Every structure is written in structure tokens, then in C-alpha cells.
Short mmCIF file of C-alpha atoms and ligand atoms in Angstrom, two decimals:
data_model
loop_
_atom_site.label_atom_id
_atom_site.label_comp_id
_atom_site.label_asym_id
_atom_site.label_seq_id
_atom_site.Cartn_x
_atom_site.Cartn_y
_atom_site.Cartn_z
CA UNK H 193 0.00 0.00 0.00
CA UNK H 194 1.25 3.50 -0.83
CA UNK H 195 1.27 5.79 2.19
CA UNK H 196 1.67 9.55 2.26
CA UNK H 197 4.60 10.97 4.22
CA UNK H 198 2.22 11.87 7.02
CA UNK H 199 0.73 8.36 7.13
CA UNK H 200 4.20 6.80 7.12
CA UNK H 201 5.14 8.97 10.11
CA UNK H 202 2.05 7.81 11.99
CA UNK H 203 2.94 4.20 11.18
CA UNK H 204 6.50 4.74 12.37
CA UNK H 205 5.34 5.99 15.76
CA UNK H 206 5.95 9.74 15.40
CA UNK H 207 2.55 10.39 16.98
CA UNK H 208 2.77 7.75 19.68
CA UNK H 209 2.29 4.02 19.98
CA UNK H 210 -1.56 4.10 19.91
CA UNK H 211 -1.57 5.88 16.54
CA UNK H 212 1.10 3.48 15.24
CA UNK H 213 -1.04 0.51 16.36
CA UNK H 214 -4.06 2.05 14.62
CA UNK H 215 -2.06 2.53 11.40
CA UNK H 216 -0.82 -1.07 11.54
CA UNK H 217 -4.44 -2.25 11.69
CA UNK H 218 -5.45 -0.09 8.73
CA UNK H 219 -2.47 -1.12 6.60
CA UNK H 220 -2.95 -4.84 7.25
CA UNK H 221 -6.71 -4.64 6.73
CA UNK H 222 -6.34 -2.49 3.60
CA UNK H 223 -3.76 -4.82 2.08
CA UNK H 224 -5.99 -7.84 2.65
CA UNK H 225 -8.79 -5.99 0.87
CA UNK H 226 -6.49 -5.02 -1.99
CA UNK H 227 -6.48 -1.27 -1.27
CA UNK H 228 -3.62 0.65 -2.88
CA UNK H 229 -3.94 3.62 -0.54
CA UNK H 230 -5.87 5.15 2.33
CA UNK H 231 -8.37 8.00 2.06
CA UNK H 232 -9.00 10.73 4.60
CA UNK H 233 -12.18 10.51 6.63
CA UNK H 234 -13.69 12.91 9.11
CA UNK H 235 -16.76 10.87 10.01
CA UNK H 236 -16.35 7.61 11.90
CA UNK H 237 -18.99 5.61 13.78
CA UNK H 238 -17.77 2.70 15.89
CA UNK H 239 -18.69 0.59 18.88
CA UNK H 240 -16.00 0.66 21.52
CA UNK H 241 -17.97 0.83 24.77
CA UNK H 242 -16.94 -2.27 26.71
CA UNK H 243 -18.72 -4.11 29.51
CA UNK H 244 -18.57 -7.44 31.35
CA UNK H 245 -18.49 -9.55 28.18
CA UNK H 246 -15.04 -8.11 27.50
CA UNK H 247 -13.76 -7.43 31.00
CA UNK H 248 -14.41 -11.06 31.98
CA UNK H 249 -12.00 -12.17 29.24
CA UNK H 250 -9.24 -9.89 30.53
CA UNK H 251 -10.08 -10.16 34.21
CA UNK H 252 -9.85 -6.36 34.36
CA UNK H 253 -12.42 -3.57 34.05
CA UNK H 254 -9.90 -0.78 33.32
CA UNK H 255 -11.31 1.05 30.23
CA UNK H 256 -7.80 1.89 28.97
CA UNK H 257 -6.75 -1.76 29.05
CA UNK H 258 -10.02 -2.86 27.40
CA UNK H 259 -9.67 -0.27 24.62
CA UNK H 260 -6.05 -1.17 23.96
CA UNK H 261 -6.80 -4.87 23.82
CA UNK H 262 -10.13 -4.99 21.98
CA UNK H 263 -9.96 -1.85 19.81
CA UNK H 264 -6.24 -1.68 19.03
CA UNK H 265 -5.18 -5.31 19.39
CA UNK H 266 -2.49 -4.49 21.95
CA UNK H 267 -1.70 -6.31 25.18
CA UNK H 268 0.15 -3.20 26.35
CA UNK H 269 -1.98 -0.41 27.81
CA UNK H 270 -1.50 2.35 25.24
CA UNK H 271 -1.75 6.08 25.83
CA UNK H 272 -4.74 6.87 23.57
CA UNK H 273 -4.99 10.51 22.46
CA UNK H 274 -8.08 12.44 21.36
CA UNK H 275 -9.62 11.18 18.13
CA UNK H 276 -8.56 12.89 14.88
CA UNK H 277 -11.83 12.36 12.99
CA UNK H 278 -15.29 13.40 14.13
CA UNK H 279 -16.39 10.18 15.75
CA UNK H 280 -19.42 8.75 17.46
CA UNK H 281 -20.33 5.71 19.46
CA UNK H 282 -23.05 3.55 17.90
CA UNK H 283 -25.47 1.46 19.91
CA UNK H 284 -24.14 0.08 23.18
CA UNK H 285 -24.92 -2.36 25.95
CA UNK H 286 -26.92 -0.19 28.37
CA UNK H 287 -29.86 2.16 28.72
CA UNK H 288 -28.51 4.76 31.17
CA UNK H 289 -32.01 5.16 32.66
CA UNK H 290 -33.59 1.71 32.42
CA UNK H 291 -30.59 -0.58 32.97
CA UNK H 292 -32.48 -2.27 35.78
CA UNK H 293 -35.17 -3.35 33.26
CA UNK H 294 -32.35 -5.03 31.34
CA UNK H 295 -31.58 -7.13 34.42
CA UNK H 296 -28.26 -5.32 34.91
CA UNK H 297 -26.58 -4.77 38.27
CA UNK H 298 -25.53 -1.31 39.47
CA UNK H 299 -21.91 -2.49 39.34
CA UNK H 300 -22.17 -3.45 35.65
CA UNK H 301 -23.95 -0.20 34.85
CA UNK H 302 -21.10 1.72 36.53
CA UNK H 303 -18.50 -0.26 34.58
CA UNK H 304 -20.17 0.65 31.29
CA UNK H 305 -20.42 4.27 32.41
CA UNK H 306 -16.63 4.33 32.97
CA UNK H 307 -16.03 2.90 29.50
CA UNK H 308 -18.27 5.60 27.97
CA UNK H 309 -16.46 8.32 29.95
CA UNK H 310 -13.12 7.04 28.60
CA UNK H 311 -14.42 7.55 25.04
CA UNK H 312 -16.00 10.93 25.78
CA UNK H 313 -12.71 12.13 27.28
CA UNK H 314 -11.12 11.41 23.90
CA UNK H 315 -13.77 13.29 21.96
CA UNK H 316 -16.03 10.45 20.85
CA UNK H 317 -19.65 11.67 20.78
CA UNK H 318 -21.91 9.34 22.70
CA UNK H 319 -24.86 9.27 20.29
CA UNK H 320 -25.33 5.63 21.31
CA UNK H 321 -27.69 4.61 18.55
CA UNK H 322 -27.70 2.51 15.39
CA UNK H 323 -29.28 5.54 13.64
CA UNK H 324 -26.80 8.42 14.09
CA UNK H 325 -28.31 9.94 10.94
CA UNK H 326 -31.53 10.60 12.90
CA UNK H 327 -29.78 12.63 15.59
CA UNK H 328 -27.32 14.94 13.91
CA UNK H 329 -24.75 12.79 12.12
CA UNK H 330 -26.01 12.84 8.53
CA UNK H 331 -22.95 12.76 6.27
CA UNK H 332 -22.73 14.87 3.13
CA UNK H 333 -23.17 13.49 -0.39
CA UNK H 334 -19.89 11.86 -1.45
CA UNK H 335 -18.31 12.13 2.01
CA UNK H 336 -15.84 9.34 2.84
CA UNK H 337 -16.90 7.76 6.13
CA UNK H 338 -15.91 4.72 8.18
CA UNK H 339 -19.05 3.35 9.82
CA UNK H 340 -19.99 0.09 11.46
CA UNK H 341 -23.60 -1.24 11.72
CA UNK H 342 -25.09 -2.68 8.55
CA UNK H 343 -28.41 -0.80 8.72
CA UNK H 344 -26.65 2.54 9.13
CA UNK H 345 -24.11 1.74 6.41
CA UNK H 346 -26.78 0.93 3.81
CA UNK H 347 -28.77 4.04 4.81
CA UNK H 348 -25.97 6.56 4.44
CA UNK H 349 -24.61 4.94 1.26
CA UNK H 350 -27.99 4.74 -0.44
CA UNK H 351 -30.21 7.50 0.94
CA UNK H 352 -27.54 10.15 1.58
CA UNK H 353 -24.95 9.20 -1.05
CA UNK H 354 -22.12 9.08 1.50
CA UNK H 355 -19.38 6.46 1.04
CA UNK H 356 -18.52 3.76 3.53
CA UNK H 357 -17.81 0.06 3.71
CA UNK H 358 -19.13 -1.91 6.69
CA UNK H 359 -16.32 -1.47 9.16
CA UNK H 360 -15.44 -3.62 12.15
CA UNK H 361 -14.72 -2.49 15.69
CA UNK H 362 -10.93 -2.41 15.24
CA UNK H 363 -10.89 -0.71 11.84
CA UNK H 364 -13.41 1.92 13.02
CA UNK H 365 -11.35 2.63 16.14
CA UNK H 366 -8.21 2.91 14.00
CA UNK H 367 -10.00 5.35 11.67
CA UNK H 368 -11.12 7.47 14.64
CA UNK H 369 -7.51 7.86 15.76
CA UNK H 370 -5.90 8.42 12.35
CA UNK H 371 -8.62 10.03 10.21
CA UNK H 372 -7.94 7.42 7.49
CA UNK H 373 -9.71 4.40 6.02
CA UNK H 374 -8.72 2.04 3.16
CA UNK H 375 -9.71 3.41 -0.25
CA UNK H 376 -11.49 0.33 -1.47
CA UNK H 377 -15.01 -1.02 -2.09
CA UNK H 378 -17.79 1.55 -1.85
CA UNK H 379 -15.35 4.47 -1.59
CA UNK H 380 -14.69 4.00 -5.33
CA UNK H 381 -17.05 5.25 -8.08
CA UNK H 382 -17.05 2.03 -10.08
CA UNK H 383 -18.08 -0.14 -7.10
CA UNK H 384 -21.17 1.99 -6.55
CA UNK H 385 -22.90 1.24 -9.86
CA UNK H 386 -25.89 -1.06 -9.79
CA UNK H 387 -25.19 -4.68 -10.68
CA UNK H 388 -28.76 -6.02 -10.59
CA UNK H 389 -32.06 -4.58 -11.82
CA UNK H 390 -35.07 -5.42 -9.68
CA UNK H 391 -38.48 -4.84 -11.24
CA UNK H 392 -40.89 -4.38 -8.34
CA UNK H 393 -44.35 -5.49 -9.42
CA UNK H 394 -45.73 -5.74 -5.88
CA UNK H 395 -47.51 -2.60 -4.63
CA UNK H 396 -45.47 -0.79 -1.98
CA UNK H 397 -48.01 0.94 0.24
CA UNK H 398 -46.61 0.80 3.75
CA UNK H 399 -43.53 0.52 5.95
CA UNK H 400 -44.51 -3.13 6.43
CA UNK H 401 -44.21 -3.66 2.65
CA UNK H 402 -40.74 -2.07 2.61
CA UNK H 403 -39.59 -4.32 5.46
CA UNK H 404 -40.74 -7.42 3.60
CA UNK H 405 -39.34 -6.31 0.24
CA UNK H 406 -35.96 -5.73 1.89
CA UNK H 407 -36.04 -9.13 3.54
CA UNK H 408 -36.90 -10.88 0.29
CA UNK H 409 -34.23 -9.04 -1.71
CA UNK H 410 -31.47 -9.65 0.84
CA UNK H 411 -32.25 -13.35 0.57
CA UNK H 412 -32.03 -13.52 -3.21
CA UNK H 413 -29.31 -10.93 -3.88
CA UNK H 414 -26.80 -11.51 -1.07
CA UNK H 415 -24.13 -8.82 -1.75
CA UNK H 416 -25.25 -7.18 -5.01
CA UNK H 417 -25.91 -3.48 -5.66
CA UNK H 418 -29.55 -3.46 -6.80
CA UNK H 419 -31.48 -0.73 -8.56
CA UNK H 420 -35.21 -0.91 -7.92
CA UNK H 421 -37.35 -0.25 -10.96
CA UNK H 422 -41.10 0.33 -10.85
CA UNK H 423 -41.36 2.23 -7.54
CA UNK H 424 -43.97 4.91 -8.17
CA UNK H 425 -44.81 6.02 -4.62
CA UNK H 426 -42.01 7.92 -2.87
CA UNK H 427 -40.91 6.06 0.27
CA UNK H 428 -40.38 8.15 3.39
CA UNK H 429 -37.24 8.00 5.57
CA UNK H 430 -38.77 5.41 7.90
CA UNK H 431 -39.63 3.14 4.95
CA UNK H 432 -36.02 3.42 3.75
CA UNK H 433 -34.61 2.86 7.24
CA UNK H 434 -36.61 -0.36 7.60
CA UNK H 435 -35.94 -1.50 4.03
CA UNK H 436 -32.17 -1.05 4.41
CA UNK H 437 -32.05 -2.84 7.76
CA UNK H 438 -33.97 -5.78 6.29
CA UNK H 439 -31.95 -6.12 3.07
CA UNK H 440 -28.72 -5.98 5.11
CA UNK H 441 -29.88 -8.67 7.55
CA UNK H 442 -31.05 -11.44 5.20
CA UNK H 443 -28.24 -10.45 2.80
CA UNK H 444 -25.07 -8.34 2.67
CA UNK H 445 -26.39 -5.44 0.59
CA UNK H 446 -24.59 -2.20 1.53
CA UNK H 447 -25.93 0.05 -1.23
CA UNK H 448 -29.04 0.22 -3.38
CA UNK H 449 -30.49 2.75 -5.79
CA UNK H 450 -34.05 3.86 -6.50
CA UNK H 451 -34.45 6.20 -9.48
CA UNK H 452 -35.84 9.61 -8.48
CA UNK H 453 -35.48 8.70 -4.78
CA UNK H 454 -31.81 8.07 -3.98
CA UNK H 455 -29.23 10.67 -5.02
CA UNK H 456 -26.92 8.60 -7.23
CA UNK H 457 -29.74 7.40 -9.46
CA UNK H 458 -31.76 10.10 -11.13
CA UNK H 459 -32.53 7.48 -13.79
CA UNK H 460 -32.18 3.74 -14.19
CA UNK H 461 -29.37 4.30 -16.71
CA UNK H 462 -27.46 6.51 -14.28
CA UNK H 463 -27.70 3.87 -11.54
CA UNK H 464 -26.31 1.25 -13.93
CA UNK H 465 -23.64 3.59 -15.31
CA UNK H 466 -24.65 2.61 -18.83
CA UNK H 467 -23.86 -1.07 -18.20
CA UNK H 468 -26.19 -4.00 -18.72
CA UNK H 469 -27.32 -5.46 -15.39
CA UNK H 470 -25.83 -8.85 -14.54
CA UNK H 471 -29.34 -10.02 -13.83
CA UNK H 472 -32.89 -8.69 -13.90
CA UNK H 473 -35.25 -10.00 -11.23
CA UNK H 474 -39.01 -9.55 -10.85
CA UNK H 475 -40.67 -9.27 -7.45
CA UNK H 476 -44.38 -9.97 -7.29
CA UNK H 477 -46.88 -9.98 -4.41
CA UNK H 478 -46.38 -13.73 -3.97
CA UNK H 479 -42.67 -13.17 -3.17
CA UNK H 480 -43.58 -10.79 -0.38
CA UNK H 481 -46.18 -13.18 1.04
CA UNK H 482 -43.54 -15.92 1.12
CA UNK H 483 -40.95 -13.63 2.78
CA UNK H 484 -43.46 -12.54 5.42
CA UNK H 485 -44.23 -16.21 6.12
CA UNK H 486 -40.50 -16.89 6.66
CA UNK H 487 -40.35 -14.01 9.12
CA UNK H 488 -43.23 -15.55 11.07
CA UNK H 489 -41.90 -19.09 11.03
CA UNK H 490 -40.20 -19.14 14.44
CA UNK H 491 -43.21 -18.57 16.73
CA UNK H 492 -44.71 -21.68 18.31
CA UNK H 493 -47.36 -19.72 20.20
CA UNK H 494 -49.74 -16.78 19.70
CA UNK H 495 -49.36 -15.69 23.34
CA UNK H 496 -47.17 -12.57 23.15
CA UNK H 497 -44.83 -11.87 26.08
CA UNK H 498 -42.93 -8.98 24.53
CA UNK H 499 -43.48 -6.43 21.77
CA UNK H 500 -40.34 -4.78 20.39
CA UNK H 501 -40.64 -1.57 18.35
CA UNK H 502 -37.63 0.42 17.18
CA UNK H 503 -35.23 -1.70 15.13
CA UNK H 504 -33.43 0.28 13.79
CA UNK H 505 -34.03 2.83 16.53
CA UNK H 506 -37.47 4.44 16.17
CA UNK H 507 -37.99 7.87 14.65
CA UNK H 508 -40.13 10.44 16.41
CA UNK H 509 -42.96 9.69 13.98
CA UNK H 510 -42.83 6.00 14.91
CA UNK H 511 -42.96 6.81 18.63
CA UNK H 512 -45.89 9.11 18.03
CA UNK H 513 -47.65 6.40 16.05
CA UNK H 514 -47.30 3.95 18.96
CA UNK H 515 -48.62 6.56 21.42
CA UNK H 516 -51.62 7.24 19.19
CA UNK H 517 -52.34 3.56 18.55
CA UNK H 518 -52.43 2.93 22.28
CA UNK H 519 -55.11 5.61 22.51
CA UNK H 520 -55.53 5.52 26.28
CA UNK H 521 -55.77 1.70 26.46
CA UNK H 522 -53.60 -0.55 28.63
CA UNK H 523 -51.11 -3.21 27.67
CA UNK H 524 -51.98 -6.74 28.83
CA UNK H 525 -50.50 -7.65 32.24
CA UNK H 526 -48.70 -10.60 30.67
CA UNK H 527 -47.01 -8.48 27.96
CA UNK H 528 -44.24 -5.88 27.81
CA UNK H 529 -44.11 -3.18 25.13
CA UNK H 530 -40.68 -1.57 24.74
CA UNK H 531 -39.91 1.11 22.15
CA UNK H 532 -36.20 1.67 21.37
CA UNK H 533 -34.93 5.05 20.18
CA UNK H 534 -31.87 7.34 20.46
CA UNK H 535 -31.76 9.16 23.81
CA UNK H 536 -32.06 12.53 22.03
CA UNK H 537 -35.41 11.42 20.57
CA UNK H 538 -36.56 10.03 23.92
CA UNK H 539 -36.08 13.54 25.29
CA UNK H 540 -38.25 15.03 22.53
CA UNK H 541 -40.82 12.25 22.96
CA UNK H 542 -41.02 13.22 26.61
CA UNK H 543 -41.54 16.91 25.79
CA UNK H 544 -44.25 16.05 23.31
CA UNK H 545 -46.17 13.81 25.70
CA UNK H 546 -45.62 10.61 23.67
CA UNK H 547 -43.55 9.10 26.43
CA UNK H 548 -46.23 9.76 29.05
CA UNK H 549 -48.90 8.24 26.76
CA UNK H 550 -46.83 5.07 26.25
CA UNK H 551 -45.96 4.78 29.94
CA UNK H 552 -49.59 5.33 31.03
CA UNK H 553 -50.45 2.30 28.91
CA UNK H 554 -47.73 0.28 30.66
CA UNK H 555 -45.06 0.52 27.94
CA UNK H 556 -41.51 1.85 28.15
CA UNK H 557 -39.19 3.84 25.92
CA UNK H 558 -35.59 2.60 26.08
CA UNK H 559 -32.53 4.22 24.55
CA UNK H 560 -28.86 3.58 23.76
CA UNK H 561 -29.23 -0.19 23.33
CA UNK H 562 -31.41 -3.02 21.93
CA UNK H 563 -32.24 -6.65 22.82
CA UNK H 564 -30.27 -8.22 19.96
CA UNK H 565 -27.05 -6.29 20.59
CA UNK H 566 -27.06 -6.35 24.39
CA UNK H 567 -28.82 -9.72 24.66
CA UNK H 568 -31.63 -9.06 27.10
CA UNK H 569 -35.38 -9.60 27.15
CA UNK H 570 -38.15 -9.09 29.69
CA UNK H 571 -37.92 -12.06 32.10
CA UNK H 572 -39.85 -15.12 30.94
CA UNK H 573 -40.12 -14.07 27.29
CA UNK H 574 -40.80 -17.01 25.02
CA UNK H 575 -42.63 -15.29 22.16
CA UNK H 576 -42.23 -11.74 20.92
CA UNK H 577 -43.76 -9.58 18.21
CA UNK H 578 -42.03 -6.87 16.21
CA UNK H 579 -42.62 -4.55 13.27
CA UNK H 580 -38.98 -4.94 12.15
CA UNK H 581 -37.89 -7.64 9.72
CA UNK H 582 -34.34 -7.30 11.03
CA UNK H 583 -35.33 -7.92 14.63
CA UNK H 584 -37.59 -10.83 13.60
CA UNK H 585 -34.59 -12.29 11.76
CA UNK H 586 -32.00 -11.95 14.54
CA UNK H 587 -33.75 -12.25 17.90
CA UNK H 588 -34.81 -15.92 17.57
CA UNK H 589 -31.23 -16.90 16.65
CA UNK H 590 -29.57 -14.77 19.33
CA UNK H 591 -31.99 -15.27 22.23
CA UNK H 592 -33.69 -18.57 21.42
CA UNK H 593 -37.22 -17.13 21.39
CA UNK H 594 -40.01 -17.37 18.81
CA UNK H 595 -41.17 -14.28 16.96
CA UNK H 596 -44.08 -12.81 15.02
CA UNK H 597 -43.58 -10.05 12.48
CA UNK H 598 -46.29 -7.60 11.42
CA UNK H 599 -47.27 -3.96 11.03
CA UNK H 600 -46.84 -1.52 13.91
CA UNK H 601 -50.60 -1.41 14.53
CA UNK H 602 -50.78 -5.19 14.65
CA UNK H 603 -47.89 -5.28 17.14
CA UNK H 604 -49.50 -2.65 19.37
CA UNK H 605 -52.77 -4.59 19.23
CA UNK H 606 -50.85 -7.72 20.30
CA UNK H 607 -49.43 -5.77 23.25
CA UNK H 608 -52.93 -4.76 24.34
CA UNK H 609 -54.58 -8.16 23.93
CA UNK H 610 -51.52 -10.29 24.75
CA UNK H 611 -52.19 -12.32 21.61
CA UNK H 612 -51.07 -12.35 17.98
CA UNK H 613 -54.23 -12.21 15.87
CA UNK H 614 -55.09 -13.36 12.38
FE1 LIG T 849 -30.34 -1.26 15.81
FE2 LIG T 849 -30.34 -3.35 17.35
FE3 LIG T 849 -31.85 -3.30 15.26
S1 LIG T 849 -28.55 -2.25 16.67
S2 LIG T 849 -30.72 -2.09 13.78
S3 LIG T 849 -32.06 -1.95 17.04
S4 LIG T 849 -30.70 -5.09 15.98
#
């Protein structure tokens, strides 16, 4: 890999051992990917808050030791300076307000707090969400970024036209400290052109439809760059958030185009860059029915113990919708309804009265974390319901529970009756 003089200095240790360790990670990783050089980045999102899962391995809760070991691959405790790139922490292990609902001890909560403080002291913004683009980190068109989290990666690549690969914890941490990322994959123009044309013949009327379309396409495309043809209604940001999360969970899609909707595809021809698609696929209503059936295949019971809304983290409009659907009614005693959102949006939901409406019904709004990432559920949960294809895909595998997938209104109804209907 060709390095600039400045990058070579960083690699040689002129800026300290932590920066040198970060450069070693980027050079090794870039060379494995076939990158010929690095590119500057000033927007990095990573996940380097550590808790008991990591400290148990080391037998030490010192945040500096944990960061050195798990973010920079060093057994030495390195002196880590302030980050060079604007950086933020993605979703983490703990809701700072409701950690007790997660079944967490005060000691564990304090350990996570220390790890967060360590990052904040180095300039990492604690957005603590899988949707930084909803709370102030919305990269510019064409901006080179280094983000983790598949749903966020596909959103900023596709909807905003920013450029990132799906980074890992170590490469993101290294990019935070150096302001560099390998110039490879979706940073390059030619990798961003559509490879597959998807003719959507199923009507796309709702967020539910977008979830299911994403889940179906991830399954059949794996890691292609699709362009969707035949979309005549303009999807809103929530539709696109749910679609991207779904297509990146059943498959590895990191970028898609929709003519007249996403910024790199004013036309079908522009999305394809004048090339012939490798394949043209048709998606009809029957494909979506089959995908929805797969998402509902894990539940052995219609008794709902837990309703999860907010994967990826809920927008304000989604929280409002839940508050309005509850409409003064109460959630069944046997059921928990938890809505997950960034903490900044929980604050606004509180101001607007949505939080009070949800809590009066017996629900809760949680922030900074989610059941799949932090591996927690309300005690005794055997069957859950969710309006997110991604959560329906992952939670059964991660937590060994059965799940139902449906629209938000159907999920809220399940919370009120305690049963999945229809
Ligand atoms: Fe976010 Fe957790 Fe879903 S990280 S995308 S709420 S699985």
C-alpha cells in the first residue's frame, strides 16, 4: 500500500504508539482488501464501549486496558490521544435510565459508564444509537466515512450518497484515531454502480411492505448493488430505514439505488452507469407473502410476552404512532411493550407527551441499546412480536425465542390483547 509521508510517520510511531497501532491495523486490513492507498475521513462511527463480556475475558475492568486490547489489538496499555476524525459511538450495551429493566446490576452499569467516559474524554460523541443519521450525524453526499452497523451503512450509502464500507470495531477505532480508512469497495465510483435490476411489481403501500421487500431481496441478492425499478410512490425515511435494515440482515447489501429517490440514481441508466445489469429480477406480491411467512416461522405460540418496536431505533414519527395507537388503552398484564430510540429522541418524545402516553399504557421507551445487541429480554419471554424484519430475523437466533412479524398497529394490538391475531 502506498502511504503519504504523514501516514508513514504515523505508522513509524511519530505520533505515539496508539496511533502506530491504529495505522498497523489499517495497513494490514487495507492490504488484505487489496487497497492501494488510504483515504482521509472525518466521520467515523464505531462501537468501543466495553462491559462485562469483554472485561471477563481480561479479568480487568480498566477502560484503557479494554480499549487497547479490543480496539487496538495491543496487550500493552496504550496512551490513547483524542480522536482525529469526528467520531461517534453507535449502539451500546446499556440504557442509562432503564438498565435495571435489562436485568443489569448497578456495578455493571457503573462499569459501562466508565467505559463511555473514557471515550467521551477522547472526543467520541456518545450518540449511542444505530441511527446516528436521525440525531445529527447525517454525512454529506460523497463524504468518505468509516461506519460500522449494517443498517446505518446501507442508509448513508444509499439514501444520503455518502461512502462507507461496513467497518469492524478495530478498523473503526483505527480510523477514529488516524482520520484514514482504506480506499477500497464503496469508496470508489465504479463499485457503486448497480449490478442487478429489480423490477418491483408488488404494490409498496406501507412501511410493512418495505420491510418485507428488503427481507426478500437480501435473501435472493446476497451482496449485489440493486437498482429498484417500478417504484412509483415515494418512500419516506422510515420506509427506507426499515428496508435497508432488512436487506442488510437477510443479505449483505450495503448500497441500493431507486431512481428519483436516492441521489446517485436520477434514472435507471445513471444507476447502472450505462452497463447491462448482470441479472434482472421480478418481485411480485407472492414473493412478499412468502418472505413474510419466513419471518413468522419461528413462533410456536400466539401468546405474546414482549413487543419490540424500534429496530433500527425508532424515529419520532414511529414513537408518536405507537402513542396514538395505544389511545388511552392498557397493555396486557402478561405483555411488555418496549420502544427503542436514540436518547435525544426520547427527550423530545417526553416533551411532546408521547412518552407519558406510552408509559400510562404500561409501555416503556428505552434508549442507547437493543435486545439483539445487548442480549436481554423481559424475564420469561418465550414469544415476541415486532414490526422490524431485522429484529424478527436476529432475535430468535440470538436469544432462542419465537417471533411474530407484522405492522406496527398489529404489534401494538398484540401488546394490548396479549395475543397475535389473524
Ligand atoms: Fe439497531 Fe439493534 Fe436493530 S442495533 S438495527 S435496534 S438489531
